[in-house]
Each structure stands twice: as C-alpha cells, then as structure tokens.
Short mmCIF file of C-alpha atoms in Angstrom, two decimals:
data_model
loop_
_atom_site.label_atom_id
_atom_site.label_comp_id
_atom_site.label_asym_id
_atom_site.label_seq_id
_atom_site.Cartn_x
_atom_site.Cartn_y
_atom_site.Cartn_z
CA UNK A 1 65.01 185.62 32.21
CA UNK A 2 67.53 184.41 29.52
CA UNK A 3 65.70 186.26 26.57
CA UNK A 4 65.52 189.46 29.31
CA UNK A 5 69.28 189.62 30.18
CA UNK A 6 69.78 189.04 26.41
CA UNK A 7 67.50 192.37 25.60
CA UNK A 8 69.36 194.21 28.14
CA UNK A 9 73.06 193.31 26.67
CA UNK A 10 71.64 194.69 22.71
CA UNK A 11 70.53 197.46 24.50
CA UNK A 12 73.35 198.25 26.46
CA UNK A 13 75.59 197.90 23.55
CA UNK A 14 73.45 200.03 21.04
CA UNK A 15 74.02 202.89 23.66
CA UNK A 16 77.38 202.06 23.95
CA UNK A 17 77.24 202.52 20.13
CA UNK A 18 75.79 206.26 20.15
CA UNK A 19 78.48 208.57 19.41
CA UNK A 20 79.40 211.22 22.36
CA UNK A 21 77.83 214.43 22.34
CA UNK A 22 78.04 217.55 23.99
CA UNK A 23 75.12 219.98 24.02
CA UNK A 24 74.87 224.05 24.04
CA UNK A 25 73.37 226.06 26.75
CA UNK A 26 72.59 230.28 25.78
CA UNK A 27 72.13 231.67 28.66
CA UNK A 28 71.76 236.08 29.24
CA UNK A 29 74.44 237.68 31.36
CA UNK A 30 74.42 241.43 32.62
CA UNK A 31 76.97 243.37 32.92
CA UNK A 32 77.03 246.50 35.23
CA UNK A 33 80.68 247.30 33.62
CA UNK A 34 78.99 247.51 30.10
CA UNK A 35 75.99 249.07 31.23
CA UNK A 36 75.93 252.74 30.87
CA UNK A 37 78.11 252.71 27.90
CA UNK A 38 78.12 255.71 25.04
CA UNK A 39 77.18 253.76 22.12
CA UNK A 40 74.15 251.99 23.46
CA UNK A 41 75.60 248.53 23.31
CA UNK A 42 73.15 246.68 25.38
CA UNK A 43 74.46 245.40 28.39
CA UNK A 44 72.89 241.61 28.77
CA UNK A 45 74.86 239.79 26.69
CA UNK A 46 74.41 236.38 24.83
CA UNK A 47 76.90 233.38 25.86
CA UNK A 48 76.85 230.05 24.72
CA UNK A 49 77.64 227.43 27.05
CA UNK A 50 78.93 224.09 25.85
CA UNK A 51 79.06 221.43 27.77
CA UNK A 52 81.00 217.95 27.48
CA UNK A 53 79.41 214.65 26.85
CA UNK A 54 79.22 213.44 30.40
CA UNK A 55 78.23 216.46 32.22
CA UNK A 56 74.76 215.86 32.78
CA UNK A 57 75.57 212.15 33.38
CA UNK A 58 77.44 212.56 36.54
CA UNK A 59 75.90 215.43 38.55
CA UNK A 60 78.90 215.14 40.89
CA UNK A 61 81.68 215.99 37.96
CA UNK A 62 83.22 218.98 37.67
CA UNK A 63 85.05 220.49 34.75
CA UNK A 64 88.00 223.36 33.20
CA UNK A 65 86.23 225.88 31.47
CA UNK A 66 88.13 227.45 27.76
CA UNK A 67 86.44 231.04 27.47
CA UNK A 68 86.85 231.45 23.20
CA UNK A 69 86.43 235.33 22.41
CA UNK A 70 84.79 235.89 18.19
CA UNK A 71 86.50 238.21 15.66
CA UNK A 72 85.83 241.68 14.51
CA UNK A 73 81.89 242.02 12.84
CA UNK A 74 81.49 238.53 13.80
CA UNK A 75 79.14 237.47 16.60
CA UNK A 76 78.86 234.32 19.27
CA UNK A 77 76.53 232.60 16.81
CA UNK A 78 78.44 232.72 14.02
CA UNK A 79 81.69 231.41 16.10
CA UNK A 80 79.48 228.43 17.02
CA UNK A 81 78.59 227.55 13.61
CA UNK A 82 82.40 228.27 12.31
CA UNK A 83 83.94 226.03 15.38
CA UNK A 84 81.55 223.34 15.22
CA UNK A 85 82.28 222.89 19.31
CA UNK A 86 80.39 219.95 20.43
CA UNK A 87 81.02 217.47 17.80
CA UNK A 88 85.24 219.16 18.18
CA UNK A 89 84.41 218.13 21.96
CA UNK A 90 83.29 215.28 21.40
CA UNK A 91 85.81 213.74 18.83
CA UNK A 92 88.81 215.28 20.65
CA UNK A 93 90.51 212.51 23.27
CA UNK A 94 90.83 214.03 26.74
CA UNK A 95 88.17 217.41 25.77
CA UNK A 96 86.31 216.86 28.83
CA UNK A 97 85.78 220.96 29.27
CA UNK A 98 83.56 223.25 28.80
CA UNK A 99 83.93 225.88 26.43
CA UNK A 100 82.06 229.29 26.54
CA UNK A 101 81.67 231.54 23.54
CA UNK A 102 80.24 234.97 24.84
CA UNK A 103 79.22 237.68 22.08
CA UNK A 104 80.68 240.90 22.43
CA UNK A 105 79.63 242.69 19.05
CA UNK A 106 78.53 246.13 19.11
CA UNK A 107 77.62 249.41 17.20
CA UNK A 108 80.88 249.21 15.82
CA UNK A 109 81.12 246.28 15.03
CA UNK A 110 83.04 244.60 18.25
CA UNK A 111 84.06 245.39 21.28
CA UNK A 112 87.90 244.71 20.89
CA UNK A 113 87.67 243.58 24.24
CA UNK A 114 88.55 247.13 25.08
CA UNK A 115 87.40 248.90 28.93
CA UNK A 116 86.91 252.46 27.91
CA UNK A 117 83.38 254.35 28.01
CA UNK A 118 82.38 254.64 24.45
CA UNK A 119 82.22 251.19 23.79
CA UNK A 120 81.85 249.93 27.87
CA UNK A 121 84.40 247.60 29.83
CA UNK A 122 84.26 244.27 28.38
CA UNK A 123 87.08 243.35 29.17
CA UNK A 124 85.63 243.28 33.16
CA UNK A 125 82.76 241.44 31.46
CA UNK A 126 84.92 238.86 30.21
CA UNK A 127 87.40 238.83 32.93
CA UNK A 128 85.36 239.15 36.30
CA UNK A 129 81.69 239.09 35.77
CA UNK A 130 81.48 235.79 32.72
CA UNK A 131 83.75 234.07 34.81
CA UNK A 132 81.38 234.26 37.78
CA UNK A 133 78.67 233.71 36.18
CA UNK A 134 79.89 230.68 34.66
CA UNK A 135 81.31 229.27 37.89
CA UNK A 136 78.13 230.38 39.66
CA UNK A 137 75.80 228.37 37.37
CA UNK A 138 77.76 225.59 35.98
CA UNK A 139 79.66 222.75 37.38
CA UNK A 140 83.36 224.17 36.71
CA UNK A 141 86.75 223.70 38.58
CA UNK A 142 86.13 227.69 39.71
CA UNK A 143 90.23 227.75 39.73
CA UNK A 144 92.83 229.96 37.85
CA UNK A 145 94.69 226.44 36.92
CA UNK A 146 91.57 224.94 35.74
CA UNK A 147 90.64 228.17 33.52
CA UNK A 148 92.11 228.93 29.79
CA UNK A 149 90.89 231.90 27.14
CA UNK A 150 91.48 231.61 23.41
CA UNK A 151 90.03 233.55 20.32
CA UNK A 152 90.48 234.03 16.78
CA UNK A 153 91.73 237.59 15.02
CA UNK A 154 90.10 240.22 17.01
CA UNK A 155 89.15 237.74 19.78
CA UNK A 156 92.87 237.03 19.83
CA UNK A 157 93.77 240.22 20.41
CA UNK A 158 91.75 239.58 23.17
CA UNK A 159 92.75 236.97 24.62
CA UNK A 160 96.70 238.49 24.76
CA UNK A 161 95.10 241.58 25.93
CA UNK A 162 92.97 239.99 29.35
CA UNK A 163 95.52 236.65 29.49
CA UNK A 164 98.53 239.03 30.43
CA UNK A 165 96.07 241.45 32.42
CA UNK A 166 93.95 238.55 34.31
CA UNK A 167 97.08 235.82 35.13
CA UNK A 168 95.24 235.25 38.51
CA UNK A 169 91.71 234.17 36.41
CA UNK A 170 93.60 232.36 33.48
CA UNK A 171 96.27 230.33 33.42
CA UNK A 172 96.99 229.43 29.88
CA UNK A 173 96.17 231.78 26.51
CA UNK A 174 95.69 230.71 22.77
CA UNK A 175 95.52 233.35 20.51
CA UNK A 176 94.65 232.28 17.08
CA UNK A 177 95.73 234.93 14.77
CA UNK A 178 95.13 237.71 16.68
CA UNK A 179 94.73 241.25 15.50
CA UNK A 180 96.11 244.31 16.54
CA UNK A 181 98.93 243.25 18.38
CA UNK A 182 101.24 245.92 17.08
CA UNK A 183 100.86 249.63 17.46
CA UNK A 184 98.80 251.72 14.84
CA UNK A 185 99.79 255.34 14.75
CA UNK A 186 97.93 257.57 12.07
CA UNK A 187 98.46 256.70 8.38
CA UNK A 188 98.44 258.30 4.35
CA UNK A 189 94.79 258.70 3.73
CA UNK A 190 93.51 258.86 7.14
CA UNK A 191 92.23 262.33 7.23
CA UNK A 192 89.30 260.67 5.18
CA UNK A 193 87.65 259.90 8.23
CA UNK A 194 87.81 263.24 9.54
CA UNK A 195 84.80 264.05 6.94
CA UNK A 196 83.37 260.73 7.48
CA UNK A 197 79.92 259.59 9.30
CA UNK A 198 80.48 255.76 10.88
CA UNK A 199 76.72 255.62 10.93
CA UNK A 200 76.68 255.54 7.66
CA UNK A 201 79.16 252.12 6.98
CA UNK A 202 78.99 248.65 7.35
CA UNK A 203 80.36 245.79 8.05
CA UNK A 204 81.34 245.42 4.09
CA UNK A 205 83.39 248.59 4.39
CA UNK A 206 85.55 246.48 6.51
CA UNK A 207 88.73 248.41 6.97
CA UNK A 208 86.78 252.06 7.34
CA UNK A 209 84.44 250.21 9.79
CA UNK A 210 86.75 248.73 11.79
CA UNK A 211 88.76 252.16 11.69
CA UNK A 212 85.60 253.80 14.20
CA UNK A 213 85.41 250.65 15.96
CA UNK A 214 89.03 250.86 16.73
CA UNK A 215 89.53 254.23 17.85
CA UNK A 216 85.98 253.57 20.07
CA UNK A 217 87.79 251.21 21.79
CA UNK A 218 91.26 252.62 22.30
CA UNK A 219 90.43 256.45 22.10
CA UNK A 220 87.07 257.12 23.51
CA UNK A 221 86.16 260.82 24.51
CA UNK A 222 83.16 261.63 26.17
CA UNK A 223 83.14 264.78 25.18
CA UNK A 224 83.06 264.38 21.69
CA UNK A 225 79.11 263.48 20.62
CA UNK A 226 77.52 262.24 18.65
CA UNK A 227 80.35 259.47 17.83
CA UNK A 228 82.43 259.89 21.41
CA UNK A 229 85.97 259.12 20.22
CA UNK A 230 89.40 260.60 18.96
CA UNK A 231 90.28 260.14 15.59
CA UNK A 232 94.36 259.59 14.12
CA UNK A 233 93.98 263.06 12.79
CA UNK A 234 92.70 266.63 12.95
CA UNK A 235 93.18 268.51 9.73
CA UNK A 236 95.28 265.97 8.42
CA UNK A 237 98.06 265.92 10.87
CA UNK A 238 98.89 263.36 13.45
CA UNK A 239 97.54 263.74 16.97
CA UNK A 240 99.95 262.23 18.84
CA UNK A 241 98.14 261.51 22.04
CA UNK A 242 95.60 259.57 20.05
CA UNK A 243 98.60 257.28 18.48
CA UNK A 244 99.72 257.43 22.49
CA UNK A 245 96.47 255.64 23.64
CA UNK A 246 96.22 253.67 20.44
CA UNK A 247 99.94 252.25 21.63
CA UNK A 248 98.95 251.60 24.85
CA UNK A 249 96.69 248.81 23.84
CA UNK A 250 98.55 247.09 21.84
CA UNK A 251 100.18 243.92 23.60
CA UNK A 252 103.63 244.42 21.71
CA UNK A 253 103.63 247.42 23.62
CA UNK A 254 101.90 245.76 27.06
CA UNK A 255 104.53 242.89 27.31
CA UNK A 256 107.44 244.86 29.17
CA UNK A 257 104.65 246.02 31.72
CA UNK A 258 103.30 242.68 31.94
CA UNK A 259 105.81 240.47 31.43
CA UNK A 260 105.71 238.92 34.65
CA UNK A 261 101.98 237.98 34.62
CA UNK A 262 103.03 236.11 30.64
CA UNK A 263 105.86 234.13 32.37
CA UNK A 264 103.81 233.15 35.55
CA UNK A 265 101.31 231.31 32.54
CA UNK A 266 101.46 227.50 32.74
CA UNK A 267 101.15 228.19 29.05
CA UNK A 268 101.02 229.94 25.90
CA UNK A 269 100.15 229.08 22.42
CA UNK A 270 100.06 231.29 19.13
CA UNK A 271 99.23 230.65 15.69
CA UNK A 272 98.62 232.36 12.17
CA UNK A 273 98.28 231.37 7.98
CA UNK A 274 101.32 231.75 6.09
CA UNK A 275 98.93 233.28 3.78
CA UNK A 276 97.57 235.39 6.59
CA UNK A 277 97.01 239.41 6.21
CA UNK A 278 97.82 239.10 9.40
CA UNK A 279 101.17 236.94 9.11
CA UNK A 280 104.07 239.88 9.57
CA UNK A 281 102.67 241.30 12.69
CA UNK A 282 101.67 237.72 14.63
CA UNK A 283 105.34 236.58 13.76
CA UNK A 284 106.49 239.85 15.13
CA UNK A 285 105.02 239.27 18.28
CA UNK A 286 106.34 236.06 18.51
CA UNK A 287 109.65 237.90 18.22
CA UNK A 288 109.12 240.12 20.47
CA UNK A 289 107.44 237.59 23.54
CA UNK A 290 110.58 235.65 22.91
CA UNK A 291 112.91 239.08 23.56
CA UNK A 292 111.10 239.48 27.03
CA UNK A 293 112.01 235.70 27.33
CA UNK A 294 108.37 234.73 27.28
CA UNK A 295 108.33 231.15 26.98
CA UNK A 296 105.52 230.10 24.39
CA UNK A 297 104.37 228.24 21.15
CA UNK A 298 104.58 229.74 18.04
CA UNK A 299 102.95 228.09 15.15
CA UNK A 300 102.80 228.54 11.28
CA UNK A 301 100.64 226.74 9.33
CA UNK A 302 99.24 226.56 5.38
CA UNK A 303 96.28 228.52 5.49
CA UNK A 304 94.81 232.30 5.22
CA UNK A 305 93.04 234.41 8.00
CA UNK A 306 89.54 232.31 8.43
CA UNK A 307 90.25 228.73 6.18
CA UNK A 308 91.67 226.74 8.97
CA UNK A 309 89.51 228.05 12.18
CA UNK A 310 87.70 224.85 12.55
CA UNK A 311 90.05 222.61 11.86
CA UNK A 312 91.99 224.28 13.93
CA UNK A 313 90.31 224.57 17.35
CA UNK A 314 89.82 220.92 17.12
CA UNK A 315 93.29 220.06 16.25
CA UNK A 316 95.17 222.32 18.04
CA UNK A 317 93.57 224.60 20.98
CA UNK A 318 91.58 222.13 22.64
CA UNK A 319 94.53 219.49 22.71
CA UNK A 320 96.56 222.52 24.06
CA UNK A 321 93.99 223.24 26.50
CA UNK A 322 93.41 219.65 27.43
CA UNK A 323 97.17 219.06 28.42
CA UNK A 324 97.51 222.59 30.41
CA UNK A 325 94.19 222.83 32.31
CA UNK A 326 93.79 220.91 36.13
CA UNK A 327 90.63 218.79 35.13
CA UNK A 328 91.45 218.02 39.06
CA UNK A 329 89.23 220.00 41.60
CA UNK A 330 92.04 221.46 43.99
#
C-alpha cells in the first residue's frame, strides 16, 4: 500500500510538472450577411478557437472570450502562427480566456471589416453572427462585460471600427496599429488605377492591391461590373462623393458620431512602432480620441509595423484583456 501511495505522489507530481496548455479548435461558420456578396467571397468562414488550459478540465467553467481580427493579405492561419496563442495563454498569469481568430480574407485581399455589397457585411459576421456562434458552441461568459476585440493593422482598423459601433457586444477594444484610421481622399498618381485591372495584382503589389481592396470596401457600386466599386478618380479628377464614403469609414471621422458608445467602454488600449509606417496617423488618433475626451491608453513602443506582434499580444493585450474582462458569470 506504501509502495502504491508512493507511485501515486511521483505521478501526481510529474503532472503537476507538465507545463499548461491550451489547445485550438477550427471550426466553419456561415454567414447569411456575407453570403450573396459581389466578389464571390465564400461565405463559411474559417475561425480558430483557442481555448485555455483548464477548459476541458472543468466542464462546469465558463470563460471571457478576446475576438483578434488579422491584417490586410494576411489570413487566420497565418495570425495563429504569428501570435503563437496557446503557449501566450498559457504563460500569461490570469489568461484564463478564450481567444478567437476568425479569417476574413477575400478577393481583395481582406475584408476591412467593411458591410457594403461588393465585398459582403463582415462586420455583422464579426459583430452578431461569430459572437453567437461562439457563445452557442463554447463555454463563454455570453456577456458584453465578459467580451473584448483586438487586431493588428487592418484588423485594428477593425476593431475601432465594430468596438465603437457594437459597445453593447464589446466592452473593451485593443487596436494594435491599426490602419486606416484617418481619411483617404484621392491622391497624385491615382488616375493609374483608372486604366488598371485588380485581377491582374497581387498581394506583392501591396499598395495597388490594397488600393481595390479599399475602395471594395468603402465604395462599392453594384452597378459597376465586372469589379463593382468607385474608384478616387474619373479622368483624373477627384470624385468627391467617393472621398465622401471613403471618410465615412474612417474612425477619426466616426468618433464625434460615436463618441458616446467609446466613453461607455470599460476600456481602451492603442499601440504602434516608433518605426511604424503607420506611426503619424495612430498618434493622430490618439489626439484626436483624447479631443472627444475619450479616455484610453496610448502606447509607443521600439519596433516597426509587424516585429513586435507576438511579443506583443502576450505582453500587452492579453494582460489588458485579463484586467478589463468579468471572468465572473453575471
């Protein structure tokens, strides 16, 4: 009985040993607000689900869930592989969350999170139909407090963009250098595109690739096949209502409308390289959250546009996340 009790304690302590681990779930999710759309983008959509270490221990448990939106031509898998999530989870003191990385790349490139026709509402995907699928199959706290979206670049564009639109889903945003937050009217050397086929670029030709993917997004027209969108120009002058639509998504331009939805946040966090492309327009929207009186963390760190990403999300976002989210079922 000795030698028994005595096997029992080595084994007991060996799997005491065993580091903590999360695991990752890919499940399929439809969308009926992407279905339909002009560019084909296929409507069940890939989302990895990672779960705490823990979760499948105590069937009873019940956990906040950080929804973490991918960058422009990047896709869910690759934002697994950059964040490194379950050993971030499992490493980080207090992670006990579930993070879900859905993938939201398209013809273009990405989605931009946008809700127009050409490139189908994803932001309703992301906002209203992930969210209950993810409470409907998973063991989450399925409340606003308990709920948190992040991203990186053009994911954190997207994350500003639904976090100030959805305040009754989410209750805290990180955007980590997010894109697009200022407003783009027509530039020197944009006519180019006017004589341009998108079909014909990719995802190398960064800037003219994200140029289509952009105004698919923000100026879809469903009258215009075989591309369905507005360009900046026609005959190499301005159009202004195209700028007009292009200004209306950008969240510089969004806070006055939805400035009380970003103050009603339990919280907000920002962040972007010093050596960022991106640096100038991130710190002007810190600028300008702070003139609307938007309380929120802005942070600068030593580092370009993808160097720090993993380091990052461990370091920063899910600490952020761990502090602001119930982990409390209400």
């Amino acid at each position: 009985m000795t030698r028994l009790l005595t096997m029992f304690a080595v084994l007991a302590a060996a799997l005491a040993s065993i580091p903590a681990s999360a695991r990752v779930e890919t499940i399929m999710v439809y969308s009926a607000s992407i279905d339909g759309n002009l560019e084909g983008n296929d409507a069940t959509r890939k989302v990895h689900v990672v779960l705490p270490d823990g979760y499948d221990r105590d069937p009873d448990a019940r956990y906040p869930v950080v929804y973490f939106l991918h960058g422009y031509t990047a896709t869910a898998d690759r934002y697994l592989d950059i964040l490194a999530p379950q050993e971030a989870l499992a490493s980080v003191e207090g992670a006990g969350m579930i993070v879900v990385i859905p993938d939201s790349y398209t013809k273009r490139g990405g989605s931009f999170y946008a809700s127009g026709p050409t490139v189908g509402n994803f932001e309703a995907f992301i906002a209203d139909e992930l969210v209950a699928a993810i409470d409907g199959q998973f063991r989450t706290i399925a409340d606003r407090a308990s709920r948190g979206i992040a991203g990186h670049s053009m994911g954190g564009y997207g994350a500003l963009r639904i976090g100030m639109k959805h305040a009754d889903t989410f209750s805290s945003i990180y955007p980590m250098a997010p894109c697009c937050t200022q407003p783009r009217t027509a530039r020197d050397g944009d006519a180019k595109y006017e004589t341009m086929d998108p079909d014909t670029l990719t995802a190398e030709q960064f800037f003219d690739f994200g140029y289509f993917a952009y105004a698919a997004a923000f100026s879809p027209n469903p009258d215009k096949p075989p591309y369905f969108l507005d360009l900046g120009t026609d005959g190499g002058q301005p159009v202004t209502l195209t700028e007009a639509r292009w200004a209306a998504n950008a969240p510089a331009a969004m806070i006055a409308q939805y400035s009380a939805n970003l103050k009603s946040l339990e919280a907000i966090a920002m962040d972007v390289g010093d050596q960022d492309f991106l640096l100038e327009e991130v710190k002007a929207m810190h600028r300008q959250l702070e003139n609307f009186g938007v309380e929120h963390e802005f942070m600068l760190f030593g580092g370009d546009h993808n160097n720090r990403v993993r380091e990052r999300f461990r370091s920063k976002l899910l600490p952020f996340f761990a502090k602001h989210l119930d982990s409390e079922a209400k």
